[in-house]
Amino acid sequence: MPSTLAILGGQPLRTLPFPAWPVFDARERAQLEDVLTSQSWGGHPSPNRKASEFAAAFAAFQGVRFAIPTTSGTSALEVALKALGIGAGDEVIVPAITFAATPYAAIACMARPVFADVSAVNACIDPESVKLLITRRTKAIIPVHYGASLADLDALTEISRAHSIPIVEDCAHVPGAQFRDRGVGTHGALGCFSFQSSKPMTAGEGGMITTNDPELEQRCQSLINCGRRRPDDDFEGPLMGANYRMTEWQCGILLAQLARLPEQIEHKSRAAERLRKGLAAIKGLNPIARDSRVTRETIYAFVFIVDETALGLSRNRFVRALRAEGIPCGVSNDPVYRSSLFPRESAAYRKACELAGANPDNIAIDCPVAERLFEHALVSIPHGCLLGDDRDIDDIIGAAAKVASGAAELASAKLK
């Protein structure tokens, strides 16, 4: 192994690229040709031919009664909350570590997002923090299954039942994952998925809503289809909907993506286990363990934790050095209430807070675990790196070991 760190002028451990994402083959081409020649390309009538086929296939794969394709994971969350009747003056509890789409969905309903801290074990929403935040205005809890970890659905389900507050699972990272042999997106009232470019199955954009509740399915179908009602719909209305329909092109591509997803899930899960073992042997690196209740593991990002004291190096310098060795990695999501993509000074956020009886200038957000994980601990490796062979995984381990072995020199070095 080269001894001088690449960031200090040595040769990088790895110079080859990792497997490219997204993956496609003749199956996607055949689906696109089928849509092209059908001359029916859009989402109307809703659900259209490919949309119906994809919805049925995805529902069967997740083990849920209903699946509703939509334009994005963001719109899926928005529609799910609106289907529950959430609106002005309500509160929705969301985790501190997530993408801006999660709290945005509450804002789209004119509800106030309330930020819960996360678990130090896996960066998913902390049920104890959730308990402390529940008020008479709380109308939903959105746990986010993060990276490759699933939120504690046992504890959250107990909270949901005790307070009669529905759960909307944000499953954007983990299509196909199972908790206690049940698919994610089936443990709450609704589940929401994303098929954006980086996700484990993708059509560039797109989303899905899942539910076992027939009335919620009707409401979601109406909300994504400009408020239209199907002949047999009997929900109370009317609803103010929008055009959030997925195109037939996307549905066709996603049918092909879904066909190869089970094999990719198993391949990445095996790779993740090898990576966990390798990184765990390096002092100062702590891979997030797979929860024994996760009976099928889907990986969007392989996340591990740096113990800066044990490593003798800051997490930020570790990440810079690992990148220099040829390993793609990042520091995961910042606490979303600090994100530029979720500006709390915006008129929309301020109005949602005011409608819920809160002064936006005086709201105290207390998420110390999320702050510490983001500032000092989390490292994230994209799932495409786990689609290769054992040599790819061993290069990640080797590069991490190389950086760790040079921690003392790197800690005191002047970097550009």
mmCIF file of C-alpha atoms in Angstrom:
data_model
loop_
_atom_site.group_PDB
_atom_site.id
_atom_site.type_symbol
_atom_site.label_atom_id
_atom_site.label_comp_id
_atom_site.label_asym_id
_atom_site.label_seq_id
_atom_site.Cartn_x
_atom_site.Cartn_y
_atom_site.Cartn_z
ATOM 1 C CA MET A 1 0.000 0.000 0.000
ATOM 2 C CA PRO A 2 1.387 3.463 -0.866
ATOM 3 C CA SER A 3 2.443 5.118 2.417
ATOM 4 C CA THR A 4 2.205 8.831 1.613
ATOM 5 C CA LEU A 5 -1.327 10.137 1.642
ATOM 6 C CA ALA A 6 -2.517 11.420 -1.717
ATOM 7 C CA ILE A 7 -3.719 14.630 -0.098
ATOM 8 C CA LEU A 8 -0.109 15.192 1.033
ATOM 9 C CA GLY A 9 1.386 14.540 -2.395
ATOM 10 C CA GLY A 10 1.436 10.749 -2.605
ATOM 11 C CA GLN A 11 -0.201 8.500 -5.153
ATOM 12 C CA PRO A 12 -3.918 7.756 -4.656
ATOM 13 C CA LEU A 13 -4.738 4.210 -3.686
ATOM 14 C CA ARG A 14 -7.430 4.012 -6.367
ATOM 15 C CA THR A 15 -7.509 5.572 -9.812
ATOM 16 C CA LEU A 16 -10.209 3.436 -11.452
ATOM 17 C CA PRO A 17 -13.819 4.657 -11.499
ATOM 18 C CA PHE A 18 -16.489 2.854 -9.521
ATOM 19 C CA PRO A 19 -19.516 1.349 -11.347
ATOM 20 C CA ALA A 20 -21.560 3.954 -13.191
ATOM 21 C CA TRP A 21 -25.102 4.869 -12.149
ATOM 22 C CA PRO A 22 -27.793 4.530 -13.356
ATOM 23 C CA VAL A 23 -27.711 0.992 -14.706
ATOM 24 C CA PHE A 24 -29.760 0.225 -17.819
ATOM 25 C CA ASP A 25 -29.960 -2.311 -20.632
ATOM 26 C CA ALA A 26 -32.290 -3.550 -23.360
ATOM 27 C CA ARG A 27 -35.191 -3.744 -20.917
ATOM 28 C CA GLU A 28 -35.384 0.039 -20.571
ATOM 29 C CA ARG A 29 -35.043 0.436 -24.337
ATOM 30 C CA ALA A 30 -37.892 -2.002 -24.953
ATOM 31 C CA GLN A 31 -40.127 -0.174 -22.482
ATOM 32 C CA LEU A 32 -39.425 3.185 -24.104
ATOM 33 C CA GLU A 33 -40.152 1.758 -27.565
ATOM 34 C CA ASP A 34 -43.433 0.340 -26.280
ATOM 35 C CA VAL A 35 -44.483 3.747 -24.940
ATOM 36 C CA LEU A 36 -43.318 5.506 -28.107
ATOM 37 C CA THR A 37 -45.385 3.350 -30.432
ATOM 38 C CA SER A 38 -48.431 3.433 -28.130
ATOM 39 C CA GLN A 39 -48.785 7.177 -28.864
ATOM 40 C CA SER A 40 -50.041 7.552 -25.282
ATOM 41 C CA TRP A 41 -47.147 9.172 -23.454
ATOM 42 C CA GLY A 42 -48.577 11.174 -20.583
ATOM 43 C CA GLY A 43 -50.307 10.531 -17.286
ATOM 44 C CA HIS A 44 -53.838 11.019 -18.596
ATOM 45 C CA PRO A 45 -56.080 9.056 -18.360
ATOM 46 C CA SER A 46 -54.947 8.526 -14.793
ATOM 47 C CA PRO A 47 -53.598 6.031 -14.075
ATOM 48 C CA ASN A 48 -52.583 5.306 -17.657
ATOM 49 C CA ARG A 49 -51.543 1.880 -19.022
ATOM 50 C CA LYS A 50 -47.904 1.796 -17.879
ATOM 51 C CA ALA A 51 -48.758 3.660 -14.681
ATOM 52 C CA SER A 52 -51.305 0.974 -13.778
ATOM 53 C CA GLU A 53 -48.820 -1.789 -14.577
ATOM 54 C CA PHE A 54 -46.040 -0.186 -12.581
ATOM 55 C CA ALA A 55 -48.304 0.602 -9.633
ATOM 56 C CA ALA A 56 -49.458 -3.016 -9.441
ATOM 57 C CA ALA A 57 -45.902 -4.374 -9.691
ATOM 58 C CA PHE A 58 -44.542 -1.974 -7.081
ATOM 59 C CA ALA A 59 -47.434 -2.655 -4.688
ATOM 60 C CA ALA A 60 -46.819 -6.383 -4.967
ATOM 61 C CA PHE A 61 -43.092 -5.926 -4.361
ATOM 62 C CA GLN A 62 -43.657 -3.771 -1.261
ATOM 63 C CA GLY A 63 -46.527 -5.939 -0.010
ATOM 64 C CA VAL A 64 -49.112 -3.162 0.054
ATOM 65 C CA ARG A 65 -52.660 -2.885 -1.369
ATOM 66 C CA PHE A 66 -52.278 0.353 -3.284
ATOM 67 C CA ALA A 67 -49.497 2.279 -5.014
ATOM 68 C CA ILE A 68 -49.982 5.655 -6.703
ATOM 69 C CA PRO A 69 -47.253 6.906 -9.093
ATOM 70 C CA THR A 70 -46.537 10.621 -8.958
ATOM 71 C CA THR A 71 -44.043 13.171 -10.221
ATOM 72 C CA SER A 72 -41.494 13.080 -7.400
ATOM 73 C CA GLY A 73 -40.800 12.039 -3.844
ATOM 74 C CA THR A 74 -41.521 15.623 -2.855
ATOM 75 C CA SER A 75 -44.978 15.608 -4.405
ATOM 76 C CA ALA A 76 -45.602 12.172 -2.882
ATOM 77 C CA LEU A 77 -45.039 13.599 0.607
ATOM 78 C CA GLU A 78 -47.161 16.667 -0.116
ATOM 79 C CA VAL A 79 -50.052 14.617 -1.479
ATOM 80 C CA ALA A 80 -49.834 12.134 1.415
ATOM 81 C CA LEU A 81 -50.193 14.905 3.985
ATOM 82 C CA LYS A 82 -53.032 16.542 2.055
ATOM 83 C CA ALA A 83 -54.807 13.173 1.784
ATOM 84 C CA LEU A 84 -54.742 13.048 5.585
ATOM 85 C CA GLY A 85 -56.433 16.460 5.673
ATOM 86 C CA ILE A 86 -53.438 18.278 7.144
ATOM 87 C CA GLY A 87 -53.616 22.031 6.707
ATOM 88 C CA ALA A 88 -53.168 25.487 8.208
ATOM 89 C CA GLY A 89 -52.496 25.498 11.947
ATOM 90 C CA ASP A 90 -51.352 21.882 12.089
ATOM 91 C CA GLU A 91 -47.902 20.569 13.034
ATOM 92 C CA VAL A 92 -45.926 17.749 11.436
ATOM 93 C CA ILE A 93 -42.925 16.227 13.215
ATOM 94 C CA VAL A 94 -39.936 15.543 10.946
ATOM 95 C CA PRO A 95 -36.328 14.501 11.658
ATOM 96 C CA ALA A 96 -33.528 17.036 11.768
ATOM 97 C CA ILE A 97 -31.411 15.062 9.302
ATOM 98 C CA THR A 98 -33.236 14.733 6.012
ATOM 99 C CA PHE A 99 -33.579 16.461 2.650
ATOM 100 C CA ALA A 100 -35.578 19.685 2.405
ATOM 101 C CA ALA A 101 -38.482 17.885 0.718
ATOM 102 C CA THR A 102 -39.597 16.370 4.026
ATOM 103 C CA PRO A 103 -40.373 19.612 5.893
ATOM 104 C CA TYR A 104 -41.371 21.313 2.616
ATOM 105 C CA ALA A 105 -44.316 18.911 2.366
ATOM 106 C CA ALA A 106 -45.721 20.336 5.590
ATOM 107 C CA ILE A 107 -45.218 23.904 4.327
ATOM 108 C CA ALA A 108 -47.072 22.987 1.114
ATOM 109 C CA CYS A 109 -50.041 22.185 3.358
ATOM 110 C CA MET A 110 -49.536 25.453 5.282
ATOM 111 C CA ALA A 111 -48.612 23.337 8.324
ATOM 112 C CA ARG A 112 -45.626 23.907 10.581
ATOM 113 C CA PRO A 113 -42.755 21.371 10.462
ATOM 114 C CA VAL A 114 -41.387 20.578 13.929
ATOM 115 C CA PHE A 115 -37.836 19.220 14.010
ATOM 116 C CA ALA A 116 -37.057 16.142 16.106
ATOM 117 C CA ASP A 117 -33.538 15.046 16.977
ATOM 118 C CA VAL A 118 -32.099 11.849 15.563
ATOM 119 C CA SER A 119 -30.629 8.708 17.054
ATOM 120 C CA ALA A 120 -26.867 8.653 17.583
ATOM 121 C CA VAL A 121 -26.951 5.030 16.462
ATOM 122 C CA ASN A 122 -28.285 5.461 12.916
ATOM 123 C CA ALA A 123 -29.206 9.133 12.273
ATOM 124 C CA CYS A 124 -32.924 8.269 11.969
ATOM 125 C CA ILE A 125 -35.603 10.098 13.930
ATOM 126 C CA ASP A 126 -35.387 9.545 17.695
ATOM 127 C CA PRO A 127 -38.722 8.322 19.124
ATOM 128 C CA GLU A 128 -37.917 9.887 22.519
ATOM 129 C CA SER A 129 -37.474 13.270 20.857
ATOM 130 C CA VAL A 130 -40.776 12.768 19.031
ATOM 131 C CA LYS A 131 -42.599 12.182 22.312
ATOM 132 C CA LEU A 132 -41.386 15.484 23.703
ATOM 133 C CA LEU A 133 -42.608 17.427 20.669
ATOM 134 C CA ILE A 134 -46.200 16.191 20.462
ATOM 135 C CA THR A 135 -48.846 18.865 21.028
ATOM 136 C CA ARG A 136 -52.559 19.141 20.370
ATOM 137 C CA ARG A 137 -51.636 20.489 16.920
ATOM 138 C CA THR A 138 -49.529 17.456 15.904
ATOM 139 C CA LYS A 139 -51.272 15.770 12.985
ATOM 140 C CA ALA A 140 -48.531 13.546 11.496
ATOM 141 C CA ILE A 141 -45.074 12.104 12.111
ATOM 142 C CA ILE A 142 -42.716 11.590 9.171
ATOM 143 C CA PRO A 143 -39.886 9.173 9.957
ATOM 144 C CA VAL A 144 -37.180 9.149 7.293
ATOM 145 C CA HIS A 145 -35.423 5.860 6.571
ATOM 146 C CA TYR A 146 -31.934 7.214 6.104
ATOM 147 C CA GLY A 147 -29.030 5.914 4.011
ATOM 148 C CA ALA A 148 -29.437 2.200 4.646
ATOM 149 C CA SER A 149 -31.050 2.390 8.090
ATOM 150 C CA LEU A 150 -34.711 2.129 8.963
ATOM 151 C CA ALA A 151 -36.322 4.237 11.661
ATOM 152 C CA ASP A 152 -37.508 2.452 14.794
ATOM 153 C CA LEU A 153 -40.935 1.564 13.495
ATOM 154 C CA ASP A 154 -41.800 -0.437 16.625
ATOM 155 C CA ALA A 155 -41.413 2.566 18.912
ATOM 156 C CA LEU A 156 -42.957 4.993 16.428
ATOM 157 C CA THR A 157 -45.983 2.755 15.920
ATOM 158 C CA GLU A 158 -46.560 2.719 19.677
ATOM 159 C CA ILE A 159 -46.429 6.525 19.747
ATOM 160 C CA SER A 160 -48.774 6.725 16.764
ATOM 161 C CA ARG A 161 -51.329 4.476 18.426
ATOM 162 C CA ALA A 162 -51.080 6.111 21.838
ATOM 163 C CA HIS A 163 -51.723 9.595 20.433
ATOM 164 C CA SER A 164 -53.802 8.720 17.331
ATOM 165 C CA ILE A 165 -51.256 10.487 15.117
ATOM 166 C CA PRO A 166 -50.703 8.948 11.669
ATOM 167 C CA ILE A 167 -47.256 8.046 10.382
ATOM 168 C CA VAL A 168 -46.161 8.920 6.865
ATOM 169 C CA GLU A 169 -42.994 6.979 6.085
ATOM 170 C CA ASP A 170 -40.399 8.779 3.975
ATOM 171 C CA CYS A 171 -38.920 5.814 2.100
ATOM 172 C CA ALA A 172 -37.086 7.829 -0.561
ATOM 173 C CA HIS A 173 -33.782 6.059 0.140
ATOM 174 C CA VAL A 174 -34.955 2.477 0.567
ATOM 175 C CA PRO A 175 -37.377 1.003 -2.023
ATOM 176 C CA GLY A 176 -37.700 -2.708 -1.331
ATOM 177 C CA ALA A 177 -36.514 -2.609 2.272
ATOM 178 C CA GLN A 178 -38.367 -4.664 4.867
ATOM 179 C CA PHE A 179 -38.812 -4.198 8.610
ATOM 180 C CA ARG A 180 -39.888 -7.401 10.368
ATOM 181 C CA ASP A 181 -40.680 -8.988 6.966
ATOM 182 C CA ARG A 182 -43.008 -6.127 5.996
ATOM 183 C CA GLY A 183 -42.139 -3.668 3.285
ATOM 184 C CA VAL A 184 -41.400 -0.091 4.244
ATOM 185 C CA GLY A 185 -44.269 2.166 3.313
ATOM 186 C CA THR A 186 -46.743 -0.274 4.896
ATOM 187 C CA HIS A 187 -46.172 0.424 8.596
ATOM 188 C CA GLY A 188 -47.811 3.850 8.668
ATOM 189 C CA ALA A 189 -50.887 5.335 7.086
ATOM 190 C CA LEU A 190 -48.928 6.099 3.909
ATOM 191 C CA GLY A 191 -45.438 5.631 2.493
ATOM 192 C CA CYS A 192 -43.586 7.863 0.051
ATOM 193 C CA PHE A 193 -40.796 6.920 -2.369
ATOM 194 C CA SER A 194 -38.497 8.802 -4.741
ATOM 195 C CA PHE A 195 -37.107 7.752 -8.127
ATOM 196 C CA GLN A 196 -34.838 10.776 -8.584
ATOM 197 C CA SER A 197 -31.567 10.286 -10.447
ATOM 198 C CA SER A 198 -29.417 9.138 -7.537
ATOM 199 C CA LYS A 199 -31.948 6.787 -5.937
ATOM 200 C CA PRO A 200 -31.655 2.937 -5.911
ATOM 201 C CA MET A 201 -34.189 2.738 -8.736
ATOM 202 C CA THR A 202 -34.648 5.722 -10.998
ATOM 203 C CA ALA A 203 -36.338 7.259 -13.996
ATOM 204 C CA GLY A 204 -34.514 10.539 -13.502
ATOM 205 C CA GLU A 205 -37.486 11.833 -11.525
ATOM 206 C CA GLY A 206 -40.669 10.315 -10.141
ATOM 207 C CA GLY A 207 -42.280 9.203 -6.920
ATOM 208 C CA MET A 208 -44.736 6.736 -5.417
ATOM 209 C CA ILE A 209 -47.284 6.766 -2.602
ATOM 210 C CA THR A 210 -48.286 3.510 -0.894
ATOM 211 C CA THR A 211 -51.187 2.788 1.430
ATOM 212 C CA ASN A 212 -53.442 -0.023 2.591
ATOM 213 C CA ASP A 213 -56.351 2.372 3.172
ATOM 214 C CA PRO A 214 -58.906 2.481 0.312
ATOM 215 C CA GLU A 215 -60.113 5.990 1.174
ATOM 216 C CA LEU A 216 -56.585 7.379 1.319
ATOM 217 C CA GLU A 217 -55.882 5.748 -2.048
ATOM 218 C CA GLN A 218 -58.906 7.487 -3.540
ATOM 219 C CA ARG A 219 -57.891 10.821 -2.096
ATOM 220 C CA CYS A 220 -54.308 10.483 -3.349
ATOM 221 C CA GLN A 221 -55.486 9.520 -6.836
ATOM 222 C CA SER A 222 -57.708 12.591 -6.923
ATOM 223 C CA LEU A 223 -55.033 14.937 -5.574
ATOM 224 C CA ILE A 224 -52.495 13.901 -8.238
ATOM 225 C CA ASN A 225 -55.084 14.129 -11.016
ATOM 226 C CA CYS A 226 -56.251 17.759 -10.717
ATOM 227 C CA GLY A 227 -58.942 16.851 -8.172
ATOM 228 C CA ARG A 228 -60.823 14.516 -10.530
ATOM 229 C CA ARG A 229 -62.914 11.703 -9.109
ATOM 230 C CA ARG A 230 -63.212 8.227 -10.586
ATOM 231 C CA PRO A 231 -66.743 6.838 -11.028
ATOM 232 C CA ASP A 232 -66.521 4.578 -7.955
ATOM 233 C CA ASP A 233 -64.754 7.030 -5.631
ATOM 234 C CA ASP A 234 -66.835 7.761 -2.525
ATOM 235 C CA PHE A 235 -64.544 9.912 -0.370
ATOM 236 C CA GLU A 236 -65.862 13.181 1.008
ATOM 237 C CA GLY A 237 -64.810 16.086 -1.160
ATOM 238 C CA PRO A 238 -64.192 17.955 -3.260
ATOM 239 C CA LEU A 239 -60.389 18.178 -3.176
ATOM 240 C CA MET A 240 -58.163 20.852 -4.649
ATOM 241 C CA GLY A 241 -55.768 18.770 -6.704
ATOM 242 C CA ALA A 242 -52.947 19.363 -9.177
ATOM 243 C CA ASN A 243 -51.272 17.584 -12.057
ATOM 244 C CA TYR A 244 -48.779 15.348 -10.264
ATOM 245 C CA ARG A 245 -49.161 12.413 -12.676
ATOM 246 C CA MET A 246 -46.143 10.354 -13.714
ATOM 247 C CA THR A 247 -45.522 10.010 -17.462
ATOM 248 C CA GLU A 248 -45.690 6.683 -19.262
ATOM 249 C CA TRP A 249 -41.995 7.066 -20.169
ATOM 250 C CA GLN A 250 -41.029 7.099 -16.508
ATOM 251 C CA CYS A 251 -43.333 4.241 -15.616
ATOM 252 C CA GLY A 252 -41.848 2.115 -18.384
ATOM 253 C CA ILE A 253 -38.285 2.765 -17.255
ATOM 254 C CA LEU A 254 -39.236 2.052 -13.652
ATOM 255 C CA LEU A 255 -40.791 -1.282 -14.590
ATOM 256 C CA ALA A 256 -37.388 -2.278 -15.953
ATOM 257 C CA GLN A 257 -35.618 -0.822 -12.920
ATOM 258 C CA LEU A 258 -37.905 -2.746 -10.581
ATOM 259 C CA ALA A 259 -37.148 -6.001 -12.392
ATOM 260 C CA ARG A 260 -33.445 -5.789 -11.510
ATOM 261 C CA LEU A 261 -33.868 -4.205 -8.070
ATOM 262 C CA PRO A 262 -34.043 -7.461 -6.029
ATOM 263 C CA GLU A 263 -30.673 -8.657 -7.328
ATOM 264 C CA GLN A 264 -29.124 -5.222 -6.759
ATOM 265 C CA ILE A 265 -30.488 -5.143 -3.210
ATOM 266 C CA GLU A 266 -28.876 -8.486 -2.396
ATOM 267 C CA HIS A 267 -25.592 -7.586 -4.120
ATOM 268 C CA LYS A 268 -25.261 -4.279 -2.255
ATOM 269 C CA SER A 269 -26.246 -5.844 1.055
ATOM 270 C CA ARG A 270 -23.481 -8.450 0.725
ATOM 271 C CA ALA A 271 -21.023 -5.715 -0.207
ATOM 272 C CA ALA A 272 -22.147 -3.631 2.766
ATOM 273 C CA GLU A 273 -21.477 -6.499 5.149
ATOM 274 C CA ARG A 274 -17.938 -6.864 3.800
ATOM 275 C CA LEU A 275 -17.447 -3.115 4.088
ATOM 276 C CA ARG A 276 -18.766 -3.019 7.650
ATOM 277 C CA LYS A 277 -16.362 -5.730 8.756
ATOM 278 C CA GLY A 278 -13.425 -4.052 7.076
ATOM 279 C CA LEU A 279 -14.089 -0.578 8.443
ATOM 280 C CA ALA A 280 -14.859 -1.865 11.941
ATOM 281 C CA ALA A 281 -11.288 -3.176 12.138
ATOM 282 C CA ILE A 282 -9.942 0.386 11.741
ATOM 283 C CA LYS A 283 -9.605 2.304 15.005
ATOM 284 C CA GLY A 284 -11.843 5.365 15.029
ATOM 285 C CA LEU A 285 -14.291 4.168 12.354
ATOM 286 C CA ASN A 286 -17.678 2.810 13.391
ATOM 287 C CA PRO A 287 -19.955 1.450 10.649
ATOM 288 C CA ILE A 288 -23.669 1.691 11.382
ATOM 289 C CA ALA A 289 -24.780 -1.850 12.153
ATOM 290 C CA ARG A 290 -27.690 -3.469 10.377
ATOM 291 C CA ASP A 291 -30.673 -3.580 12.738
ATOM 292 C CA SER A 292 -31.702 -7.209 13.367
ATOM 293 C CA ARG A 293 -35.310 -6.222 12.599
ATOM 294 C CA VAL A 294 -34.361 -5.211 9.042
ATOM 295 C CA THR A 295 -35.176 -8.354 7.100
ATOM 296 C CA ARG A 296 -34.339 -6.885 3.690
ATOM 297 C CA GLU A 297 -31.741 -4.137 3.479
ATOM 298 C CA THR A 298 -31.787 -1.521 0.745
ATOM 299 C CA ILE A 299 -28.777 0.783 0.526
ATOM 300 C CA TYR A 300 -28.919 4.293 -0.847
ATOM 301 C CA ALA A 301 -25.859 5.507 1.019
ATOM 302 C CA PHE A 302 -23.452 3.475 3.100
ATOM 303 C CA VAL A 303 -23.060 5.598 6.224
ATOM 304 C CA PHE A 304 -20.431 5.201 8.915
ATOM 305 C CA ILE A 305 -19.336 7.257 11.910
ATOM 306 C CA VAL A 306 -15.933 8.765 12.620
ATOM 307 C CA ASP A 307 -14.825 8.961 16.240
ATOM 308 C CA GLU A 308 -12.533 11.971 15.948
ATOM 309 C CA THR A 309 -10.891 11.353 19.337
ATOM 310 C CA ALA A 310 -10.088 7.718 18.646
ATOM 311 C CA LEU A 311 -8.960 8.435 15.080
ATOM 312 C CA GLY A 312 -6.879 11.449 16.083
ATOM 313 C CA LEU A 313 -8.215 13.357 13.104
ATOM 314 C CA SER A 314 -11.231 15.508 12.317
ATOM 315 C CA ARG A 315 -14.013 13.955 10.286
ATOM 316 C CA ASN A 316 -13.676 16.730 7.710
ATOM 317 C CA ARG A 317 -9.966 16.057 7.128
ATOM 318 C CA PHE A 318 -10.673 12.337 6.972
ATOM 319 C CA VAL A 319 -13.255 12.887 4.224
ATOM 320 C CA ARG A 320 -10.951 15.156 2.225
ATOM 321 C CA ALA A 321 -8.158 12.602 2.432
ATOM 322 C CA LEU A 322 -10.427 9.693 1.514
ATOM 323 C CA ARG A 323 -11.609 11.564 -1.570
ATOM 324 C CA ALA A 324 -8.022 12.216 -2.544
ATOM 325 C CA GLU A 325 -7.419 8.456 -2.420
ATOM 326 C CA GLY A 326 -10.082 8.016 -5.111
ATOM 327 C CA ILE A 327 -13.085 7.117 -2.937
ATOM 328 C CA PRO A 328 -16.325 9.096 -3.527
ATOM 329 C CA CYS A 329 -17.707 10.173 -0.159
ATOM 330 C CA GLY A 330 -19.481 12.997 1.578
ATOM 331 C CA VAL A 331 -20.726 14.156 4.963
ATOM 332 C CA SER A 332 -24.433 13.340 4.537
ATOM 333 C CA ASN A 333 -27.264 15.840 4.987
ATOM 334 C CA ASP A 334 -26.892 18.865 7.201
ATOM 335 C CA PRO A 335 -29.634 19.480 9.760
ATOM 336 C CA VAL A 336 -32.406 20.516 7.427
ATOM 337 C CA TYR A 337 -33.403 23.599 9.407
ATOM 338 C CA ARG A 338 -29.907 24.928 8.562
ATOM 339 C CA SER A 339 -30.099 24.052 4.877
ATOM 340 C CA SER A 340 -30.137 26.764 2.220
ATOM 341 C CA LEU A 341 -32.828 24.700 0.511
ATOM 342 C CA PHE A 342 -35.121 25.194 3.496
ATOM 343 C CA PRO A 343 -34.859 28.912 4.310
ATOM 344 C CA ARG A 344 -36.590 29.584 7.622
ATOM 345 C CA GLU A 345 -36.596 33.290 6.785
ATOM 346 C CA SER A 346 -38.921 32.578 3.834
ATOM 347 C CA ALA A 347 -42.439 33.960 3.934
ATOM 348 C CA ALA A 348 -43.902 30.463 3.528
ATOM 349 C CA TYR A 349 -42.166 29.044 6.609
ATOM 350 C CA ARG A 350 -42.914 32.099 8.711
ATOM 351 C CA LYS A 351 -46.593 32.055 7.760
ATOM 352 C CA ALA A 352 -46.920 28.328 8.517
ATOM 353 C CA CYS A 353 -45.439 28.930 11.965
ATOM 354 C CA GLU A 354 -47.741 31.868 12.635
ATOM 355 C CA LEU A 355 -50.805 29.884 11.562
ATOM 356 C CA ALA A 356 -49.793 27.243 14.122
ATOM 357 C CA GLY A 357 -49.585 29.871 16.835
ATOM 358 C CA ALA A 358 -45.778 30.098 16.926
ATOM 359 C CA ASN A 359 -43.564 33.144 16.576
ATOM 360 C CA PRO A 360 -40.973 32.152 13.929
ATOM 361 C CA ASP A 361 -38.396 34.454 15.546
ATOM 362 C CA ASN A 362 -38.657 32.683 18.896
ATOM 363 C CA ILE A 363 -38.799 29.008 17.933
ATOM 364 C CA ALA A 364 -36.120 27.003 19.721
ATOM 365 C CA ILE A 365 -34.836 24.005 17.799
ATOM 366 C CA ASP A 366 -32.878 21.621 20.011
ATOM 367 C CA CYS A 367 -31.244 18.795 18.036
ATOM 368 C CA PRO A 368 -27.759 18.321 19.536
ATOM 369 C CA VAL A 369 -27.250 14.796 18.215
ATOM 370 C CA ALA A 370 -28.037 15.850 14.648
ATOM 371 C CA GLU A 371 -25.683 18.806 14.980
ATOM 372 C CA ARG A 372 -22.846 16.648 16.284
ATOM 373 C CA LEU A 373 -23.306 13.906 13.708
ATOM 374 C CA PHE A 374 -23.270 16.385 10.843
ATOM 375 C CA GLU A 375 -20.399 18.498 12.132
ATOM 376 C CA HIS A 376 -18.098 15.757 13.378
ATOM 377 C CA ALA A 377 -19.175 12.182 12.646
ATOM 378 C CA LEU A 378 -21.109 11.080 9.568
ATOM 379 C CA VAL A 379 -19.449 9.853 6.363
ATOM 380 C CA SER A 380 -21.513 8.698 3.405
ATOM 381 C CA ILE A 381 -20.519 6.553 0.413
ATOM 382 C CA PRO A 382 -22.963 6.398 -2.550
ATOM 383 C CA HIS A 383 -24.637 3.103 -3.306
ATOM 384 C CA GLY A 384 -23.101 2.825 -6.788
ATOM 385 C CA CYS A 385 -19.763 2.022 -5.141
ATOM 386 C CA LEU A 386 -21.339 -1.162 -3.757
ATOM 387 C CA LEU A 387 -22.443 -2.439 -7.167
ATOM 388 C CA GLY A 388 -18.961 -3.630 -8.134
ATOM 389 C CA ASP A 389 -16.962 -6.601 -6.894
ATOM 390 C CA ASP A 390 -14.966 -7.401 -3.764
ATOM 391 C CA ARG A 391 -11.956 -5.514 -5.097
ATOM 392 C CA ASP A 392 -13.961 -2.293 -5.137
ATOM 393 C CA ILE A 393 -14.991 -2.797 -1.522
ATOM 394 C CA ASP A 394 -11.457 -3.703 -0.516
ATOM 395 C CA ASP A 395 -10.198 -0.487 -2.103
ATOM 396 C CA ILE A 396 -12.595 1.529 0.074
ATOM 397 C CA ILE A 397 -11.373 -0.327 3.153
ATOM 398 C CA GLY A 398 -7.753 0.019 2.066
ATOM 399 C CA ALA A 399 -8.086 3.748 1.456
ATOM 400 C CA ALA A 400 -9.760 4.272 4.840
ATOM 401 C CA ALA A 401 -6.988 2.285 6.527
ATOM 402 C CA LYS A 402 -4.342 4.308 4.691
ATOM 403 C CA VAL A 403 -5.856 7.596 5.832
ATOM 404 C CA ALA A 404 -6.240 6.324 9.391
ATOM 405 C CA SER A 405 -2.590 5.210 9.472
ATOM 406 C CA GLY A 406 -1.525 8.710 8.439
ATOM 407 C CA ALA A 407 -3.895 10.500 10.822
ATOM 408 C CA ALA A 408 -1.200 12.010 13.024
ATOM 409 C CA GLU A 409 0.684 13.547 10.107
ATOM 410 C CA LEU A 410 -2.516 14.708 8.426
ATOM 411 C CA ALA A 411 -3.884 16.276 11.619
ATOM 412 C CA SER A 412 -1.016 18.751 11.780
ATOM 413 C CA ALA A 413 -0.488 19.277 8.029
ATOM 414 C CA LYS A 414 -1.284 22.539 6.308
ATOM 415 C CA LEU A 415 -3.833 21.858 3.564
ATOM 416 C CA LYS A 416 -4.689 24.080 0.658
#
